[in-house]
Coordinates of C-alpha atoms in Angstrom, one line a residue:
Chain A
M1 CA 24.9 -18.0 -21.5
K2 CA 25.0 -15.1 -23.9
L3 CA 23.5 -12.1 -22.3
E4 CA 22.7 -10.1 -25.2
S5 CA 20.3 -13.0 -26.2
T6 CA 17.9 -12.3 -23.2
K7 CA 17.9 -8.4 -23.6
P8 CA 14.8 -8.0 -25.5
T9 CA 13.0 -9.5 -22.6
T10 CA 12.6 -6.0 -20.9
I11 CA 10.1 -5.0 -23.4
R12 CA 8.0 -1.8 -21.9
Q13 CA 4.4 -2.5 -22.0
P14 CA 1.9 0.6 -22.2
K15 CA -0.1 0.5 -19.1
N16 CA -3.5 -1.0 -19.4
E17 CA -6.2 1.8 -19.4
K18 CA -8.8 -0.3 -17.6
E19 CA -8.4 -3.6 -15.8
P20 CA -10.9 -6.2 -17.0
A21 CA -13.8 -6.8 -14.7
L22 CA -13.2 -10.5 -13.4
G23 CA -15.5 -10.7 -10.2
G24 CA -16.9 -13.9 -11.6
T25 CA -13.4 -15.5 -12.2
L26 CA -12.6 -14.4 -8.5
A27 CA -15.8 -16.2 -7.3
S28 CA -15.3 -19.3 -9.4
V29 CA -11.7 -19.9 -8.2
F30 CA -12.9 -19.4 -4.7
L31 CA -15.7 -22.0 -5.2
L32 CA -12.9 -24.4 -6.9
G33 CA -10.7 -23.8 -3.7
F34 CA -13.7 -24.8 -1.3
F35 CA -14.3 -27.8 -3.3
I36 CA -10.8 -29.0 -3.0
I37 CA -10.8 -28.1 0.7
F38 CA -13.9 -30.0 1.4
A39 CA -13.0 -33.0 -0.4
W40 CA -9.5 -33.5 1.1
V41 CA -10.8 -32.8 4.7
S42 CA -13.5 -35.5 4.1
V43 CA -11.0 -38.1 3.0
Y44 CA -8.7 -36.9 5.8
F45 CA -11.5 -37.5 8.3
L46 CA -12.2 -41.0 7.0
F47 CA -8.5 -41.7 7.5
L48 CA -8.7 -40.5 11.1
H49 CA -11.7 -42.6 11.7
R50 CA -10.1 -45.8 10.5
L51 CA -6.9 -45.1 12.8
Chain B
M1 CA -11.7 -9.6 -49.3
V2 CA -11.8 -13.1 -47.6
Q3 CA -8.5 -14.1 -46.2
P4 CA -7.2 -17.7 -47.2
L5 CA -7.4 -19.9 -44.3
E6 CA -3.7 -20.8 -42.7
K7 CA -3.5 -24.3 -43.4
V8 CA -1.2 -27.1 -42.1
D9 CA 1.0 -28.2 -45.1
R10 CA -0.6 -31.0 -47.1
R11 CA 2.3 -33.4 -46.5
D12 CA 2.4 -32.5 -42.8
A13 CA -1.3 -33.1 -42.7
K14 CA -0.9 -36.6 -44.0
L15 CA 1.7 -37.3 -41.4
A16 CA -0.6 -36.1 -38.9
L17 CA -3.6 -38.1 -40.2
A18 CA -1.4 -41.3 -40.2
H19 CA -0.9 -40.8 -36.5
M20 CA -4.8 -40.2 -36.0
V21 CA -5.6 -43.5 -37.8
V22 CA -3.6 -45.4 -35.2
A23 CA -4.9 -43.6 -32.3
F24 CA -8.5 -44.2 -33.3
T25 CA -7.9 -47.9 -34.0
A26 CA -6.5 -48.2 -30.5
L27 CA -9.6 -46.4 -29.1
A28 CA -11.9 -48.8 -30.7
L29 CA -9.9 -52.0 -29.6
G30 CA -9.0 -50.6 -26.1
G31 CA -12.6 -49.5 -25.5
L32 CA -14.0 -52.6 -26.3
A33 CA -11.5 -54.3 -23.7
G34 CA -12.8 -51.7 -21.2
L35 CA -16.5 -52.6 -21.7
L36 CA -15.5 -56.3 -21.1
Q37 CA -13.7 -55.5 -17.9
T38 CA -16.5 -53.6 -16.4
L39 CA -19.1 -56.5 -17.1
V40 CA -16.6 -59.0 -15.6
R41 CA -16.2 -56.8 -12.4
S42 CA -19.9 -56.8 -12.0
G43 CA -19.9 -60.3 -11.0
K44 CA -22.7 -61.2 -13.4
F45 CA -20.6 -62.1 -16.5
E46 CA -17.6 -64.3 -17.5
L47 CA -15.5 -64.0 -20.5
P48 CA -16.0 -66.7 -23.3
A49 CA -13.2 -69.1 -24.7
G50 CA -10.9 -69.0 -21.5
I51 CA -9.9 -65.2 -22.2
S52 CA -8.4 -63.9 -19.0
Y53 CA -9.5 -60.9 -17.4
Y54 CA -5.9 -59.7 -17.1
T55 CA -5.2 -59.8 -20.8
I56 CA -8.2 -57.6 -21.6
L57 CA -7.0 -55.4 -18.8
T58 CA -3.5 -55.0 -20.2
T59 CA -5.0 -54.5 -23.7
H60 CA -7.1 -51.8 -22.2
G61 CA -4.3 -50.0 -20.3
V62 CA -1.9 -50.3 -23.0
L63 CA -3.8 -49.4 -26.1
L64 CA -5.5 -46.5 -24.3
G65 CA -3.1 -45.3 -21.8
L66 CA 0.1 -45.4 -24.1
V67 CA -0.9 -45.9 -27.9
L68 CA -4.1 -43.8 -28.1
T69 CA -2.4 -40.9 -26.3
T70 CA 1.1 -40.9 -27.7
F71 CA -0.3 -41.2 -31.2
F72 CA -2.8 -38.6 -31.1
I73 CA -0.5 -36.2 -29.1
I74 CA 2.5 -36.6 -31.6
G75 CA 0.2 -36.1 -34.6
F76 CA -1.6 -33.1 -33.1
Q77 CA 1.7 -31.5 -32.2
F78 CA 3.1 -31.9 -35.7
A79 CA 0.1 -30.4 -37.2
A80 CA 0.3 -27.4 -34.6
V81 CA 4.1 -27.0 -35.3
S82 CA 3.4 -27.1 -38.9
R83 CA 0.4 -24.7 -38.6
T84 CA 2.3 -22.1 -36.5
T85 CA 5.9 -22.4 -37.9
G86 CA 5.5 -23.6 -41.3
A87 CA 6.1 -26.7 -43.1
L88 CA 8.5 -29.3 -41.9
S89 CA 11.5 -29.5 -44.0
S90 CA 12.0 -32.7 -46.0
G91 CA 14.5 -34.0 -43.6
S92 CA 12.3 -33.2 -40.4
R93 CA 9.4 -34.9 -42.3
R94 CA 11.5 -37.8 -42.9
F95 CA 12.4 -38.5 -39.5
A96 CA 9.0 -37.8 -38.4
W97 CA 7.7 -40.8 -40.4
I98 CA 10.6 -43.1 -39.5
G99 CA 9.3 -42.3 -35.9
F100 CA 5.9 -42.9 -36.9
W101 CA 6.7 -46.4 -38.4
M102 CA 9.0 -47.4 -35.5
M103 CA 6.1 -46.6 -33.1
T104 CA 3.4 -48.5 -35.2
I105 CA 5.8 -51.6 -35.6
G106 CA 6.4 -51.5 -31.8
T107 CA 2.7 -51.3 -31.0
G108 CA 1.8 -54.1 -33.5
M109 CA 4.5 -56.4 -31.7
S110 CA 3.4 -55.4 -28.3
A111 CA -0.1 -55.8 -29.2
F112 CA 0.5 -59.2 -30.5
F113 CA 2.2 -60.8 -27.3
I114 CA -0.6 -58.9 -25.4
L115 CA -3.7 -60.5 -27.5
T116 CA -1.9 -64.1 -27.6
G117 CA -1.8 -64.1 -23.6
K118 CA 1.9 -63.7 -23.4
A119 CA 1.9 -60.4 -21.6
S120 CA -0.7 -60.2 -19.1
V121 CA 1.4 -58.0 -17.0
L122 CA -1.1 -55.0 -16.8
Y123 CA -0.5 -51.7 -17.9
T124 CA 2.4 -50.9 -15.4
F125 CA 4.2 -54.1 -16.2
Y126 CA 5.5 -54.3 -12.9
A127 CA 8.2 -56.9 -12.3
P128 CA 8.3 -59.6 -10.9
L129 CA 5.3 -60.2 -13.4
Q130 CA 7.2 -61.1 -16.6
A131 CA 6.1 -61.1 -20.1
H132 CA 7.5 -62.4 -23.3
A133 CA 10.4 -60.4 -24.5
G134 CA 8.6 -59.3 -27.6
F135 CA 6.3 -57.2 -25.6
Y136 CA 9.2 -55.3 -24.0
I137 CA 11.0 -54.8 -27.3
G138 CA 8.0 -53.5 -28.7
L139 CA 7.4 -50.9 -26.2
A140 CA 11.0 -50.0 -26.5
L141 CA 10.5 -49.4 -30.2
V142 CA 7.4 -47.2 -29.3
V143 CA 9.4 -45.1 -27.1
V144 CA 12.5 -44.8 -29.4
G145 CA 10.1 -44.0 -32.3
S146 CA 8.6 -41.3 -30.2
W147 CA 12.1 -39.9 -29.7
V148 CA 12.9 -39.8 -33.4
S149 CA 9.6 -37.8 -33.8
G150 CA 10.4 -35.5 -31.1
F151 CA 13.7 -34.7 -32.6
A152 CA 12.1 -34.0 -35.8
M153 CA 10.1 -31.5 -34.0
F154 CA 13.0 -30.0 -32.0
A155 CA 15.1 -29.5 -35.5
H156 CA 12.2 -27.7 -37.0
Y157 CA 11.5 -25.3 -34.0
A158 CA 15.6 -24.8 -33.8
R159 CA 15.3 -23.5 -37.6
W160 CA 12.4 -21.3 -37.0
R161 CA 14.3 -19.9 -34.1
K162 CA 17.2 -19.3 -36.1
A163 CA 15.2 -17.6 -38.6
H164 CA 13.6 -15.4 -36.1
R165 CA 16.1 -14.3 -33.7
G166 CA 14.8 -12.2 -31.0
E167 CA 11.4 -13.2 -31.3
A168 CA 9.1 -15.4 -29.0
S169 CA 7.9 -18.5 -30.8
P170 CA 4.3 -19.0 -31.5
L171 CA 2.6 -20.3 -28.3
L172 CA 1.4 -23.6 -29.8
A173 CA 5.1 -24.4 -31.1
F174 CA 6.6 -23.4 -27.7
M175 CA 4.0 -25.6 -26.0
S176 CA 4.5 -28.8 -28.4
V177 CA 8.3 -28.3 -27.9
T178 CA 8.0 -28.1 -24.0
N179 CA 5.8 -31.3 -24.0
M180 CA 8.2 -33.2 -26.1
V181 CA 11.3 -32.1 -23.9
L182 CA 9.1 -33.4 -20.9
W183 CA 8.6 -36.5 -22.8
L184 CA 12.3 -37.3 -23.6
V185 CA 13.5 -36.6 -20.1
C186 CA 10.6 -38.8 -18.6
T187 CA 11.1 -41.7 -20.9
L188 CA 14.6 -42.2 -20.2
G189 CA 13.6 -43.8 -16.9
V190 CA 11.1 -46.4 -18.7
A191 CA 13.6 -46.9 -21.2
A192 CA 16.6 -47.6 -18.8
T193 CA 14.3 -50.3 -16.9
V194 CA 13.1 -51.9 -20.2
V195 CA 16.4 -51.9 -21.9
F196 CA 18.7 -52.8 -18.8
Q197 CA 16.6 -54.8 -16.7
L198 CA 13.4 -56.3 -18.4
I199 CA 14.5 -57.3 -21.7
P200 CA 17.8 -59.3 -20.5
W201 CA 15.6 -60.7 -17.6
S202 CA 12.8 -61.8 -20.0
L203 CA 15.5 -63.4 -22.5
G204 CA 16.9 -65.3 -19.6
L205 CA 20.4 -63.5 -19.8
T206 CA 19.7 -62.5 -16.3
D207 CA 18.0 -64.6 -13.5
R208 CA 16.8 -61.9 -11.2
V209 CA 15.5 -58.5 -11.1
N210 CA 15.7 -55.7 -8.7
V211 CA 11.9 -55.1 -8.3
L212 CA 12.1 -51.8 -6.3
L213 CA 14.5 -50.2 -8.9
S214 CA 12.3 -51.3 -11.8
R215 CA 9.1 -49.8 -10.2
T216 CA 10.9 -46.6 -9.3
L217 CA 12.2 -46.2 -12.9
F218 CA 8.5 -47.1 -14.1
W219 CA 7.2 -44.0 -11.8
Y220 CA 9.9 -41.6 -12.6
F221 CA 8.3 -41.9 -16.0
G222 CA 4.8 -42.8 -15.0
H223 CA 3.7 -39.4 -13.4
P224 CA 5.3 -37.0 -15.9
L225 CA 3.4 -39.4 -18.4
V226 CA 0.3 -37.9 -17.0
Y227 CA 1.4 -34.5 -17.7
F228 CA 2.5 -35.3 -21.4
W229 CA -1.1 -36.5 -21.7
L230 CA -2.6 -33.2 -20.2
L231 CA -0.5 -30.5 -21.6
P232 CA -1.8 -31.0 -25.2
A233 CA -5.4 -30.8 -23.8
Y234 CA -4.0 -27.6 -22.1
M235 CA -2.7 -26.4 -25.5
V236 CA -6.2 -26.6 -26.8
W237 CA -7.5 -24.8 -23.8
Y238 CA -5.2 -21.8 -23.9
A239 CA -4.4 -21.4 -27.5
V240 CA -7.4 -22.6 -29.4
I241 CA -10.7 -22.5 -27.4
P242 CA -10.4 -18.6 -27.1
K243 CA -10.3 -18.6 -30.9
V244 CA -13.3 -20.9 -31.0
I245 CA -15.5 -18.8 -28.7
G246 CA -14.7 -15.5 -30.5
G247 CA -12.3 -14.1 -27.8
K248 CA -8.6 -13.8 -26.9
I249 CA -6.0 -15.7 -24.8
F250 CA -6.1 -14.0 -21.4
S251 CA -2.4 -13.9 -21.0
D252 CA 0.2 -15.5 -23.3
S253 CA 2.9 -15.3 -20.7
L254 CA 1.0 -17.0 -18.0
A255 CA 0.3 -19.8 -20.4
R256 CA 4.0 -20.2 -21.2
L257 CA 5.0 -19.8 -17.5
A258 CA 2.5 -22.7 -16.6
F259 CA 4.2 -25.0 -19.3
I260 CA 7.5 -24.3 -17.7
L261 CA 6.4 -25.0 -14.2
F262 CA 4.8 -28.3 -15.4
L263 CA 8.2 -29.2 -17.0
L264 CA 10.1 -28.4 -13.7
F265 CA 7.8 -29.9 -11.4
S266 CA 6.1 -33.0 -13.0
I267 CA 9.2 -35.1 -13.1
P268 CA 10.9 -35.2 -9.7
V269 CA 7.5 -36.6 -8.0
G270 CA 7.2 -40.3 -9.0
F271 CA 7.4 -41.4 -5.4
H272 CA 3.9 -40.2 -4.6
H273 CA 3.0 -43.3 -6.5
Q274 CA 5.2 -45.3 -4.3
L275 CA 4.0 -44.0 -0.8
L276 CA 3.4 -47.4 0.6
E277 CA 6.3 -49.0 -0.9
P278 CA 9.0 -50.4 1.6
G279 CA 12.5 -49.6 0.7
I280 CA 12.4 -45.9 0.1
S281 CA 13.2 -43.5 2.9
P282 CA 10.3 -41.6 4.2
F283 CA 12.5 -38.5 3.9
W284 CA 12.8 -38.7 0.1
K285 CA 9.0 -39.5 -0.2
Y286 CA 8.3 -36.4 1.8
V287 CA 10.7 -34.3 -0.6
Q288 CA 8.8 -35.9 -3.5
V289 CA 5.6 -35.2 -2.1
V290 CA 6.5 -31.5 -1.7
L291 CA 7.4 -31.2 -5.2
T292 CA 4.2 -32.8 -6.2
F293 CA 2.3 -30.0 -4.5
M294 CA 4.4 -27.5 -6.5
V295 CA 2.4 -29.0 -9.7
V296 CA -0.7 -27.7 -8.1
I297 CA 0.3 -24.2 -8.9
P298 CA 0.3 -24.3 -12.5
S299 CA -3.0 -26.2 -12.6
L300 CA -4.6 -23.6 -10.6
M301 CA -3.2 -21.0 -12.9
T302 CA -4.7 -22.8 -15.9
A303 CA -8.1 -22.7 -14.0
F304 CA -7.8 -19.0 -13.3
A305 CA -6.9 -18.3 -17.0
M306 CA -9.8 -20.3 -18.2
F307 CA -12.4 -18.7 -16.0
A308 CA -10.8 -15.2 -16.9
T309 CA -10.9 -16.1 -20.8
F310 CA -14.5 -17.2 -20.4
E311 CA -15.7 -14.0 -18.2
S312 CA -13.6 -11.5 -20.5
Y313 CA -15.4 -12.9 -23.7
G314 CA -18.7 -13.0 -21.9
R315 CA -18.4 -9.3 -20.7
S316 CA -17.3 -8.0 -24.0
Q317 CA -20.7 -9.4 -25.5
G318 CA -22.4 -7.4 -22.6
A319 CA -22.8 -10.2 -19.9
K320 CA -24.2 -8.6 -16.5
G321 CA -24.2 -10.2 -13.2
L322 CA -21.7 -12.4 -11.4
F323 CA -21.9 -15.4 -13.9
G324 CA -23.7 -13.9 -16.6
W325 CA -20.8 -14.5 -18.9
L326 CA -21.7 -18.1 -18.7
R327 CA -24.9 -17.6 -20.7
K328 CA -22.7 -16.0 -23.7
L329 CA -20.7 -19.1 -24.5
P330 CA -21.3 -21.0 -27.5
W331 CA -22.9 -24.0 -26.1
G332 CA -24.0 -25.6 -29.3
D333 CA -20.5 -25.6 -30.7
A334 CA -18.9 -29.1 -29.9
R335 CA -15.6 -27.7 -30.5
F336 CA -16.1 -25.7 -27.3
F337 CA -18.6 -28.1 -25.5
A338 CA -16.6 -31.2 -25.5
P339 CA -13.3 -29.4 -24.1
F340 CA -15.5 -27.5 -21.7
V341 CA -17.0 -30.7 -20.2
G342 CA -13.5 -32.0 -20.0
M343 CA -12.6 -28.8 -17.9
L344 CA -15.3 -29.4 -15.5
F345 CA -14.5 -32.9 -15.1
F346 CA -10.9 -31.8 -14.0
I347 CA -12.1 -30.1 -10.8
P348 CA -12.8 -33.5 -9.1
A349 CA -9.8 -35.2 -10.9
G350 CA -7.5 -32.5 -9.8
T351 CA -8.7 -32.8 -6.3
G352 CA -8.5 -36.5 -6.3
G353 CA -5.0 -36.1 -7.4
I354 CA -4.2 -33.8 -4.3
I355 CA -5.8 -36.6 -2.1
N356 CA -3.9 -39.3 -3.8
A357 CA -0.7 -37.6 -3.2
S358 CA -1.0 -36.6 0.4
H359 CA 0.5 -39.5 2.6
Q360 CA -2.0 -40.0 5.0
L361 CA -4.8 -39.9 2.5
N362 CA -2.9 -42.1 0.4
Q363 CA -3.3 -44.8 2.8
V364 CA -7.1 -44.7 2.5
V365 CA -7.2 -45.1 -1.3
H366 CA -4.0 -46.9 -2.1
N367 CA -4.5 -49.7 -4.7
T368 CA -8.2 -49.4 -4.4
I369 CA -10.5 -48.9 -7.1
W370 CA -10.6 -45.1 -6.3
V371 CA -7.3 -44.7 -8.1
T372 CA -9.0 -46.4 -11.3
G373 CA -12.0 -43.7 -10.9
H374 CA -9.3 -41.0 -10.5
F375 CA -7.5 -41.6 -13.8
H376 CA -10.6 -42.0 -15.8
L377 CA -11.5 -38.6 -14.8
T378 CA -8.2 -37.1 -15.6
I379 CA -7.1 -39.0 -18.8
A380 CA -10.3 -40.7 -20.0
T381 CA -12.5 -37.8 -19.5
T382 CA -10.6 -34.4 -19.4
V383 CA -7.9 -35.2 -21.9
V384 CA -9.8 -37.5 -24.1
L385 CA -13.0 -35.2 -24.3
T386 CA -10.6 -32.4 -25.2
F387 CA -8.9 -34.4 -27.7
F388 CA -12.3 -35.4 -29.2
G389 CA -13.2 -31.8 -29.4
A390 CA -9.9 -31.0 -31.2
S391 CA -10.8 -33.7 -33.7
Y392 CA -13.9 -32.0 -34.7
W393 CA -11.9 -29.4 -36.4
L394 CA -8.6 -30.8 -36.8
I395 CA -9.5 -34.0 -38.8
P396 CA -11.9 -31.9 -41.3
H397 CA -8.7 -29.3 -41.4
L398 CA -6.4 -32.1 -42.4
T399 CA -8.7 -34.0 -44.9
G400 CA -10.3 -30.7 -46.3
R401 CA -13.7 -31.4 -45.4
V402 CA -16.3 -29.7 -42.9
M403 CA -18.2 -30.9 -40.2
T404 CA -22.1 -30.8 -40.9
K405 CA -24.6 -29.6 -38.4
A406 CA -25.8 -33.1 -38.0
M407 CA -22.4 -34.1 -37.1
N408 CA -22.0 -31.2 -34.6
R409 CA -25.2 -32.4 -32.9
L410 CA -24.0 -35.9 -32.5
A411 CA -20.8 -34.6 -31.2
I412 CA -22.8 -32.8 -28.5
I413 CA -24.7 -35.8 -27.8
Q414 CA -21.5 -37.8 -27.6
T415 CA -20.2 -35.5 -25.1
V416 CA -23.4 -35.9 -22.9
V417 CA -23.2 -39.7 -23.3
W418 CA -19.7 -39.7 -22.1
A419 CA -20.3 -37.4 -19.2
V420 CA -23.3 -39.3 -18.1
G421 CA -21.3 -42.7 -18.6
M422 CA -18.1 -41.5 -16.6
T423 CA -20.2 -40.0 -13.8
F424 CA -21.6 -43.6 -13.2
M425 CA -18.4 -45.6 -13.9
S426 CA -15.8 -43.0 -12.1
G427 CA -18.2 -42.2 -9.4
S428 CA -19.0 -45.6 -8.1
M429 CA -15.2 -46.6 -8.5
H430 CA -14.5 -43.5 -6.1
L431 CA -17.0 -44.6 -3.7
A432 CA -16.1 -48.3 -3.8
G433 CA -12.5 -47.4 -3.4
L434 CA -13.3 -45.5 -0.2
L435 CA -14.9 -48.7 1.0
G436 CA -11.9 -50.7 0.2
A437 CA -12.6 -52.3 -3.1
P438 CA -9.3 -53.3 -4.7
R439 CA -8.2 -52.3 -8.2
R440 CA -6.5 -54.8 -10.7
S441 CA -8.5 -57.8 -9.4
A442 CA -10.8 -60.0 -11.6
F443 CA -12.6 -61.0 -8.5
S444 CA -15.8 -59.3 -7.4
T445 CA -17.4 -61.4 -4.7
Y446 CA -14.5 -63.0 -2.7
G447 CA -16.3 -66.0 -1.8
N448 CA -19.3 -63.9 -0.7
S449 CA -17.5 -62.3 2.0
P450 CA -19.9 -59.6 3.4
Q451 CA -17.5 -56.8 3.0
A452 CA -16.9 -57.6 -0.8
L453 CA -20.8 -57.9 -1.2
E454 CA -21.1 -54.3 0.0
W455 CA -19.2 -53.3 -3.0
I456 CA -21.4 -55.3 -5.6
P457 CA -23.9 -52.3 -6.2
Y458 CA -21.1 -50.1 -7.1
Q459 CA -19.6 -52.4 -9.6
I460 CA -22.8 -52.9 -11.2
A461 CA -23.1 -49.1 -11.4
Q462 CA -19.6 -49.4 -12.9
A463 CA -21.1 -51.7 -15.6
V464 CA -23.8 -49.5 -16.5
G465 CA -21.2 -46.6 -17.0
G466 CA -18.9 -48.7 -18.9
T467 CA -21.7 -49.7 -21.1
I468 CA -22.8 -45.9 -21.8
L469 CA -19.1 -45.1 -22.2
F470 CA -18.8 -47.8 -25.1
I471 CA -21.9 -46.4 -26.7
G472 CA -19.8 -43.1 -26.4
I473 CA -17.1 -44.7 -28.3
I474 CA -19.0 -46.0 -31.0
L475 CA -20.5 -42.4 -31.4
I476 CA -17.1 -40.8 -31.5
L477 CA -15.8 -43.5 -34.1
V478 CA -18.7 -42.6 -36.2
I479 CA -18.0 -39.0 -36.1
V480 CA -14.2 -39.5 -36.9
I481 CA -15.0 -41.6 -39.8
N482 CA -17.3 -39.3 -41.1
L483 CA -14.9 -36.2 -40.9
A484 CA -12.3 -38.4 -42.3
F485 CA -14.0 -40.0 -45.2
F486 CA -17.7 -38.8 -45.8
A487 CA -18.1 -35.2 -44.7
P488 CA -18.7 -32.6 -47.5
K489 CA -15.5 -31.3 -49.1
G490 CA -14.5 -27.7 -47.8
E491 CA -12.1 -25.7 -45.8
T492 CA -12.1 -25.9 -42.0
E493 CA -10.1 -23.4 -39.8
F494 CA -7.4 -24.6 -37.6
P495 CA -8.3 -22.1 -34.8
V496 CA -5.4 -20.3 -33.1
A497 CA -6.1 -17.5 -30.8
E498 CA -4.4 -14.3 -30.4
A499 CA -3.3 -12.9 -27.0
A500 CA -5.6 -10.3 -25.5
A501 CA -2.8 -7.7 -25.4
P502 CA -0.9 -7.9 -28.5
Q503 CA 1.7 -5.5 -26.9
E504 CA 2.5 -8.2 -24.3
R505 CA 5.6 -10.0 -25.7
A506 CA 6.4 -13.2 -23.9
A507 CA 9.6 -12.9 -21.9
L508 CA 12.3 -14.7 -24.0
A509 CA 13.6 -16.0 -20.6
L510 CA 10.9 -18.6 -21.0
E511 CA 12.6 -19.9 -24.0
N512 CA 15.9 -20.0 -22.3
W513 CA 16.2 -23.7 -22.7
K514 CA 19.8 -24.0 -21.1
L515 CA 18.5 -22.4 -17.9
W516 CA 15.0 -24.8 -17.7
L517 CA 16.8 -28.0 -19.0
G518 CA 19.4 -27.2 -16.2
L519 CA 16.8 -26.9 -13.6
V520 CA 15.0 -29.9 -14.6
V521 CA 18.2 -31.8 -14.3
A522 CA 19.0 -30.2 -11.1
L523 CA 15.5 -31.1 -9.5
I524 CA 15.7 -34.7 -10.8
L525 CA 19.2 -35.1 -9.4
I526 CA 18.1 -33.7 -5.8
A527 CA 14.9 -35.9 -5.9
Y528 CA 16.3 -39.1 -7.0
T529 CA 20.3 -39.3 -6.7
V530 CA 20.4 -40.6 -2.8
P531 CA 17.3 -42.9 -3.0
L532 CA 18.6 -44.6 -6.3
I533 CA 21.8 -45.1 -4.8
D534 CA 20.2 -46.7 -1.9
I535 CA 17.8 -48.8 -3.8
I536 CA 20.7 -50.2 -5.8
Q537 CA 23.4 -50.7 -3.0
N538 CA 20.9 -52.0 -0.3
A539 CA 18.9 -54.1 -2.6
P540 CA 17.6 -57.5 -1.3
P541 CA 18.5 -60.5 -3.9
G542 CA 16.4 -59.9 -7.0
S543 CA 13.4 -61.8 -8.0
K544 CA 12.9 -64.3 -10.6
G545 CA 10.0 -63.9 -12.9
Y546 CA 6.3 -64.9 -12.5
K547 CA 3.9 -65.7 -15.2
L548 CA 0.7 -66.0 -12.9
W549 CA -2.1 -66.1 -15.8

């Protein structure tokens, strides 16, 4: 592998003055996570029930 | 001054359109077969003229799962590559056409043997079910044709990189190439079983076939195939939808990293389709289940990026409150609405996938119609609605036309019809599957056994859903034919979004193909070498072929 070909990867980025407000995104991914856990656990209990 | 729109080269547009013609023809025929299947499964309808249920099942699966998807994806990717990295060279274009014709001839051959009832071996064409050799040879032609197209894309990409040393390639081009690399690596498995096992066996050159080996090679291909379908939908989500809504790509680097993770972790995972298969050691099943769960990471990264893109745009438009940004999205624009509904359906679809891949939970749903319900959410809703949404700008862009307001309204209706039909059909498949209803079966009542009779209401709901979905297919065909031939002449944009932070240069390390391909090969070798040796060395006597239809 040629080292020089990967050199430009270290591009300095100016610091963002302000992070975007993403409270809704945080809430959405939590809701998504809860849905996944709820569905998984439901089928897992069905599995246990049928043992 | 109005800037001229950046257009796909006219000759490349013709190439992409040719792929679309085959894709939508497959949708029409395969969709009709799907409607017939759900009617038969309701227990209230019999196929006329002695047509076998398994013939239409194979028609439906092969035409929609393999032909519609592969042709749409390759056509879309040629358009995307041409739009973002310039017109194909005449050499690349010639190879792309050779690939197209090989795939088309192969499709015609396979379709002939399926429709004449000589290849009712279902979509997975598992041995020891044995089809006419022409079916396998046709499929092999489709795969080899797609390789030729893939190499045409790679050659074009390599030329662009040579001319732009030190630059990251445009996001859509990078994603198209990643998807074709994934396709090439995974189709080696299906090509191996078709060329070395199934064709000689169906021609009578060999008497028996190693069933487990053929199924393992099929699933080495079959799972990444799902990602080959999904990644072009993700291309639209990451790189097109932000532009359609008027926003920016949340993070170019995150999108590229997600694609690389899909490339790495979607291949060495086929055993999670074979969790109940005897003959594979539990340890190797466990290893591949762990690798399967690694694929959850880029999927969740994608979900986060989509929420963040929508929220960033909504806030830039003055949205207030936790979810106020949802109101700012362009709900009346079918180019956004159809893929968005596809994204929503991916939430239960992805969740179902996690359930399927968990070993204990797989025992609840294995070979039930739950699985059919699952992939009708992933491929037949998430992916297909995104492809429909892309067609609303891609086809008029390629044909030099514009979508009218009336067609946009029809496209919104089409999306709603699809969502309602699929909720009925896939929802009832999931529920019936949890009650034990099997998939891949023409029977509905099983001699009026009490357990089977419990499934009937769900199977009627499937037929209702299937009928609504067929109306959806008629609507999309009306829209596509209008956009291709009858819509008013004009210029339609091929939307390509910019990253939110222009100074954010994607790390060139993400295009270090030697590194990523090396890791892909290493992971495949780790996951498959020992079990494959075991499957070959300790194989029982092979099976002769069966034609049970």
